[in-house]
Short mmCIF file of C-alpha atoms in Angstrom, two decimals:
data_model
loop_
_atom_site.label_atom_id
_atom_site.label_comp_id
_atom_site.label_asym_id
_atom_site.label_seq_id
_atom_site.Cartn_x
_atom_site.Cartn_y
_atom_site.Cartn_z
CA MET A 75 -18.39 -24.80 -12.44
CA SER A 76 -16.02 -27.61 -11.67
CA GLN A 77 -13.76 -27.63 -8.64
CA LYS A 78 -10.71 -27.42 -10.93
CA ARG A 79 -12.04 -24.29 -12.61
CA ASP A 80 -12.94 -22.83 -9.21
CA VAL A 81 -9.32 -23.22 -8.12
CA LYS A 82 -8.11 -21.50 -11.29
CA LEU A 83 -10.55 -18.62 -10.82
CA ILE A 84 -9.64 -18.13 -7.17
CA THR A 85 -5.95 -18.19 -8.11
CA ALA A 86 -6.54 -15.57 -10.80
CA LEU A 87 -8.49 -13.30 -8.45
CA LEU A 88 -5.86 -13.58 -5.74
CA SER A 89 -3.17 -12.83 -8.31
CA VAL A 90 -4.92 -9.60 -9.28
CA ALA A 91 -5.11 -8.48 -5.66
CA VAL A 92 -1.65 -9.61 -4.56
CA PHE A 93 0.58 -8.94 -7.58
CA TRP A 94 -0.90 -5.56 -8.43
CA GLY A 95 -0.87 -4.72 -4.74
CA THR A 96 2.85 -5.48 -4.51
CA THR A 97 3.72 -3.40 -7.59
CA TYR A 98 4.09 -0.17 -5.63
CA LEU A 99 6.46 -1.76 -3.14
CA ALA A 100 8.56 -3.25 -5.95
CA ILE A 101 8.78 0.13 -7.70
CA ARG A 102 9.87 1.82 -4.48
CA ILE A 103 12.62 -0.78 -3.99
CA ALA A 104 13.70 -0.57 -7.63
CA VAL A 105 14.14 3.23 -7.66
CA GLN A 106 16.32 3.13 -4.55
CA SER A 107 19.36 2.52 -6.77
CA ILE A 108 18.09 2.55 -10.38
CA PRO A 109 16.90 5.73 -12.17
CA PRO A 110 13.11 5.50 -12.68
CA TRP A 111 13.09 5.49 -16.49
CA TYR A 112 15.53 2.59 -16.52
CA VAL A 113 13.25 0.79 -14.05
CA THR A 114 10.15 1.12 -16.16
CA GLY A 115 12.03 0.63 -19.45
CA PHE A 116 13.63 -2.63 -18.38
CA ARG A 117 10.35 -3.71 -16.77
CA GLN A 118 8.60 -3.44 -20.13
CA LEU A 119 11.59 -5.04 -21.87
CA VAL A 120 11.34 -8.09 -19.60
CA ALA A 121 7.60 -8.26 -20.27
CA SER A 122 8.03 -7.91 -24.04
CA ILE A 123 10.65 -10.69 -24.16
CA ILE A 124 8.32 -13.00 -22.23
CA MET A 125 5.47 -12.17 -24.61
CA LEU A 126 7.74 -12.74 -27.63
CA CYS A 127 8.73 -16.19 -26.36
CA TRP A 128 5.09 -17.05 -25.70
CA LEU A 129 3.95 -15.93 -29.15
CA LEU A 130 6.76 -17.86 -30.84
CA TYR A 131 5.90 -20.96 -28.82
CA LYS A 132 2.22 -20.65 -29.79
CA LYS A 133 3.16 -19.71 -33.39
CA GLN A 134 1.01 -16.59 -33.11
CA LEU A 135 3.57 -13.87 -33.79
CA ARG A 136 2.45 -11.76 -36.76
CA TRP A 137 2.21 -8.23 -38.10
CA ILE A 138 -0.94 -6.50 -36.84
CA GLY A 139 -1.24 -3.82 -39.53
CA TRP A 140 -0.53 -0.10 -39.38
CA LYS A 141 -3.99 0.87 -38.08
CA ASN A 142 -3.87 -1.56 -35.17
CA LEU A 143 -0.25 -0.63 -34.50
CA GLY A 144 -1.31 3.00 -34.18
CA ILE A 145 -3.96 2.02 -31.62
CA GLN A 146 -1.43 0.00 -29.62
CA VAL A 147 1.04 2.91 -29.69
CA VAL A 148 -1.63 5.21 -28.25
CA PHE A 149 -2.46 2.67 -25.52
CA SER A 150 1.23 2.14 -24.79
CA THR A 151 1.96 5.87 -24.63
CA LEU A 152 -0.90 6.67 -22.26
CA MET A 153 -0.98 3.58 -20.04
CA LEU A 154 2.65 2.44 -19.94
CA ILE A 155 4.89 5.38 -20.82
CA VAL A 156 2.92 8.17 -19.14
CA ALA A 157 0.96 6.38 -16.40
CA ASN A 158 3.43 3.65 -15.42
CA GLY A 159 6.48 5.77 -16.16
CA MET A 160 5.42 8.83 -14.18
CA THR A 161 4.24 6.68 -11.27
CA THR A 162 7.72 5.20 -11.14
CA VAL A 163 9.26 8.69 -11.23
CA ALA A 164 6.89 9.82 -8.46
CA GLU A 165 7.95 6.99 -6.15
CA GLN A 166 11.43 8.42 -5.94
CA SER A 167 10.02 10.90 -3.43
CA LEU A 168 6.65 9.46 -2.36
CA PRO A 169 6.01 6.46 -0.07
CA SER A 170 4.63 3.41 -1.88
CA GLY A 171 1.51 3.35 0.31
CA LEU A 172 0.60 6.98 -0.40
CA THR A 173 1.27 6.48 -4.11
CA SER A 174 -1.07 3.50 -4.28
CA LEU A 175 -3.73 5.35 -2.28
CA LEU A 176 -3.75 8.42 -4.53
CA SER A 177 -3.60 6.20 -7.63
CA ALA A 178 -6.78 4.51 -6.38
CA LEU A 179 -8.60 7.74 -7.29
CA THR A 180 -8.17 6.97 -11.00
CA PRO A 181 -11.66 5.40 -11.44
CA ILE A 182 -13.18 8.60 -10.07
CA PHE A 183 -11.24 10.66 -12.62
CA VAL A 184 -12.42 8.24 -15.32
CA PHE A 185 -16.03 8.77 -14.23
CA LEU A 186 -15.70 12.57 -14.30
CA GLY A 187 -13.95 12.51 -17.69
CA SER A 188 -16.53 10.14 -19.16
CA VAL A 189 -19.36 12.37 -17.99
CA LEU A 190 -17.57 15.44 -19.35
CA ILE A 191 -17.23 14.07 -22.89
CA GLY A 192 -20.67 12.46 -22.87
CA ILE A 193 -19.94 8.73 -22.94
CA GLN A 194 -21.38 8.17 -19.46
CA ARG A 195 -24.43 9.67 -17.81
CA ALA A 196 -24.06 11.75 -14.67
CA SER A 197 -25.73 10.31 -11.59
CA LEU A 198 -26.28 11.32 -8.01
CA LYS A 199 -24.64 8.08 -6.87
CA GLY A 200 -21.59 8.86 -8.97
CA PHE A 201 -21.11 12.34 -7.60
CA VAL A 202 -21.66 11.16 -4.03
CA GLY A 203 -18.79 8.74 -4.63
CA VAL A 204 -16.65 11.58 -6.03
CA VAL A 205 -17.26 13.73 -2.96
CA ILE A 206 -16.48 10.86 -0.57
CA GLY A 207 -13.36 9.88 -2.53
CA PHE A 208 -11.89 13.36 -2.60
CA SER A 209 -12.77 13.85 1.06
CA GLY A 210 -10.25 11.06 1.64
CA VAL A 211 -7.59 13.15 -0.08
CA ALA A 212 -8.56 16.13 2.04
CA PHE A 213 -8.20 13.93 5.13
CA ILE A 214 -4.61 13.08 4.17
CA PHE A 215 -3.66 16.76 4.15
CA ARG A 216 -5.99 17.96 6.89
CA GLY A 217 -3.04 18.66 9.18
CA GLY A 218 -1.85 21.31 6.73
CA LEU A 219 0.02 21.58 3.47
CA ASP A 220 3.50 21.79 4.99
CA ASP A 221 4.67 18.67 3.16
CA LEU A 222 3.85 20.30 -0.18
CA LEU A 223 6.38 23.02 0.60
CA HIS A 224 9.15 20.46 0.17
CA PRO A 225 10.19 20.52 -3.52
CA GLU A 226 10.78 16.74 -3.81
CA TYR A 227 7.45 15.86 -2.21
CA LEU A 228 5.59 18.42 -4.34
CA SER A 229 7.26 17.16 -7.51
CA GLY A 230 6.26 13.60 -6.58
CA ILE A 231 2.61 14.64 -6.26
CA PHE A 232 2.86 16.47 -9.59
CA TYR A 233 4.35 13.45 -11.39
CA LEU A 234 1.71 11.17 -9.88
CA LEU A 235 -1.03 13.52 -11.07
CA ILE A 236 0.36 13.26 -14.61
CA ALA A 237 0.33 9.45 -14.23
CA ILE A 238 -3.31 9.46 -13.10
CA ILE A 239 -4.28 11.71 -16.00
CA GLY A 240 -2.47 9.40 -18.43
CA TRP A 241 -4.28 6.31 -17.15
CA THR A 242 -7.58 8.21 -17.11
CA VAL A 243 -7.26 9.37 -20.73
CA GLY A 244 -6.16 5.89 -21.79
CA THR A 245 -9.13 4.26 -20.08
CA ILE A 246 -11.60 6.74 -21.56
CA TYR A 247 -10.01 6.26 -25.00
CA THR A 248 -10.52 2.51 -24.62
CA LYS A 249 -14.16 2.96 -23.62
CA LYS A 250 -14.86 5.39 -26.46
CA LEU A 251 -13.11 3.21 -29.02
CA GLY A 252 -15.20 0.22 -27.93
CA ARG A 253 -12.76 -2.16 -29.54
CA LYS A 254 -12.33 -5.78 -28.46
CA SER A 255 -8.86 -7.22 -28.86
CA GLN A 256 -8.46 -10.06 -31.36
CA SER A 257 -5.34 -11.22 -29.52
CA ILE A 258 -4.48 -9.82 -26.10
CA SER A 259 -1.05 -11.47 -26.20
CA LEU A 260 -0.18 -9.93 -29.54
CA ASP A 261 -1.41 -6.47 -28.59
CA LEU A 262 0.50 -6.61 -25.32
CA PHE A 263 3.69 -7.58 -27.12
CA TYR A 264 3.53 -4.49 -29.32
CA GLN A 265 2.58 -2.27 -26.37
CA PHE A 266 5.38 -3.56 -24.13
CA SER A 267 7.93 -3.39 -26.97
CA PHE A 268 7.10 0.21 -27.93
CA ALA A 269 7.08 1.32 -24.28
CA SER A 270 10.43 -0.31 -23.53
CA LEU A 271 12.11 1.37 -26.52
CA ALA A 272 10.64 4.78 -25.67
CA GLN A 273 11.37 4.58 -21.94
CA LEU A 274 14.92 3.32 -22.37
CA GLY A 275 15.45 6.13 -24.86
CA ILE A 276 14.27 8.64 -22.25
CA ALA A 277 16.53 6.99 -19.66
CA LEU A 278 19.58 7.33 -21.90
CA LEU A 279 18.79 10.99 -22.56
CA LEU A 280 18.33 11.82 -18.87
CA HIS A 281 21.11 9.59 -17.52
CA PRO A 282 23.70 9.17 -20.30
CA ALA A 283 26.53 8.56 -17.82
CA ASN A 284 24.67 6.25 -15.49
CA ASN A 285 26.89 3.84 -13.53
CA PHE A 286 25.23 0.43 -13.80
CA SER A 287 27.55 -0.99 -11.13
CA ASN A 288 25.66 1.08 -8.55
CA TRP A 289 22.46 -0.85 -9.17
CA SER A 290 21.75 -3.08 -6.18
CA ALA A 291 20.69 -6.71 -6.44
CA ASN A 292 17.41 -5.88 -4.65
CA SER A 293 16.57 -3.18 -7.17
CA ILE A 294 17.38 -5.41 -10.14
CA ALA A 295 15.28 -8.22 -8.67
CA ALA A 296 12.42 -5.74 -8.18
CA VAL A 297 12.57 -4.75 -11.88
CA VAL A 298 12.40 -8.40 -12.96
CA TYR A 299 9.51 -8.96 -10.53
CA LEU A 300 7.66 -5.99 -12.04
CA GLY A 301 8.11 -7.33 -15.56
CA VAL A 302 7.09 -10.91 -14.77
CA PHE A 303 4.40 -10.52 -12.13
CA GLY A 304 3.30 -6.89 -12.37
CA SER A 305 3.03 -6.72 -16.16
CA ILE A 306 2.46 -10.32 -17.30
CA VAL A 307 0.89 -12.41 -14.53
CA GLY A 308 -1.26 -9.62 -13.10
CA TYR A 309 -2.66 -8.54 -16.46
CA PHE A 310 -3.47 -12.03 -17.70
CA SER A 311 -5.00 -13.01 -14.35
CA TYR A 312 -7.26 -9.97 -14.61
CA HIS A 313 -8.49 -10.93 -18.08
CA TYR A 314 -8.90 -14.59 -17.11
CA ALA A 315 -11.09 -13.56 -14.17
CA LEU A 316 -13.14 -11.17 -16.34
CA LYS A 317 -14.16 -14.08 -18.57
CA ARG A 318 -15.66 -15.96 -15.61
CA VAL A 319 -17.08 -13.38 -13.22
CA THR A 320 -18.50 -9.89 -13.58
CA ALA A 321 -16.34 -6.80 -13.90
CA THR A 322 -17.82 -5.52 -10.64
CA GLU A 323 -16.70 -8.61 -8.73
CA VAL A 324 -13.17 -8.32 -10.09
CA SER A 325 -12.96 -4.59 -9.39
CA ILE A 326 -14.16 -5.03 -5.80
CA LEU A 327 -11.37 -7.51 -5.15
CA SER A 328 -8.84 -5.23 -6.82
CA TYR A 329 -9.61 -2.57 -4.19
CA PHE A 330 -7.49 -4.70 -1.89
CA ASN A 331 -4.49 -3.60 -3.97
CA THR A 332 -4.29 -0.37 -2.02
CA VAL A 333 -4.62 -2.08 1.36
CA ILE A 334 -1.90 -4.59 0.43
CA ALA A 335 0.40 -1.82 -0.84
CA ILE A 336 0.02 0.21 2.36
CA PHE A 337 0.57 -2.84 4.55
CA LEU A 338 3.69 -3.95 2.65
CA GLY A 339 5.09 -0.41 2.67
CA TRP A 340 4.75 -0.43 6.46
CA LEU A 341 6.07 -3.98 6.86
CA VAL A 342 9.04 -3.91 4.47
CA LEU A 343 10.03 -0.24 4.21
CA ASN A 344 8.83 1.00 7.61
CA GLU A 345 6.56 3.58 5.97
CA ALA A 346 4.38 5.40 8.49
CA VAL A 347 0.73 4.33 8.66
CA SER A 348 -1.13 7.03 10.57
CA TYR A 349 -4.74 7.23 11.68
CA ASP A 350 -5.34 9.87 9.00
CA LEU A 351 -4.00 7.55 6.29
CA LEU A 352 -6.25 4.69 7.41
CA VAL A 353 -9.34 6.93 7.41
CA ALA A 354 -8.35 8.33 4.01
CA THR A 355 -7.94 4.78 2.66
CA PHE A 356 -11.44 3.86 3.80
CA LEU A 357 -12.97 7.02 2.31
CA ILE A 358 -11.21 6.72 -1.05
CA ILE A 359 -12.04 3.03 -1.51
CA LEU A 360 -15.64 3.70 -0.47
CA GLY A 361 -15.87 6.61 -2.89
CA VAL A 362 -14.47 4.57 -5.78
CA PHE A 363 -16.81 1.67 -4.96
CA ILE A 364 -19.91 3.90 -4.88
CA THR A 365 -18.92 5.67 -8.11
CA ASN A 366 -18.29 2.49 -10.07
CA HIS A 367 -20.62 -0.09 -8.56
CA LYS A 368 -23.28 -1.35 -10.95
CA LYS A 369 -25.96 -3.93 -10.37
CA GLU A 370 -25.35 -6.90 -12.62
CA ASN A 371 -28.26 -8.51 -14.42
CA ASN A 372 -28.72 -12.18 -13.74
#
């Protein structure tokens, strides 16, 4: 591999770790003054406009057919509307670091769901990883469940659980479908567009009298950041890296997302980073790694 391509690969890998790691912080800043469904709706709108401009520039914009549209609507509903949307709602009451840490459990849920419906074989290694991962969750709450008695905190956990389930079902659906995209850019455009329309519709229903003048410049900037770097740059960097290194190598690097999110939450928003949270982070990342690690054939 040439030095030039090495630089591109390293840049892509760092982009996956950094931009997806900063997503939780950006969401937390955005929802400080903007209702969550507006945040995620405008985030996808920004992303869809960028994709539209790119497709027009490349002269690749076309109709994808009703069957493919249906597939993209399912993906968009599960991964963007439910998973991304409910994560954004959850961060109204949950710290960004805790949100990223609990979201890191998603691969474990995917493993359990895949085993349950028979598209992946159960293994001792996998279940050891599950036990270790969920022991991290238990470590977070080992001091008691007092926080769950607070309605806002409990609702945040509930919304995040819905988000994790949405991403899990979407991932399993992708695995079961076994379909390779003919054009990632085109599929993303339809996914982002459908999600933005649906989420902005939800926002208007829930907040019909919203005062846009109350939206802070920091929150608006965070929404734009999410659309450009969280949705576009992060996703394309991930797929660029997948074409050049193994999925295991990319996923190992992406585990740094959680560490980055916790660090930035502490640095920028003064979120508490306790000993229990650090131990829980180690256990959850270790559990996810054990569950998903596969030896690659040379």
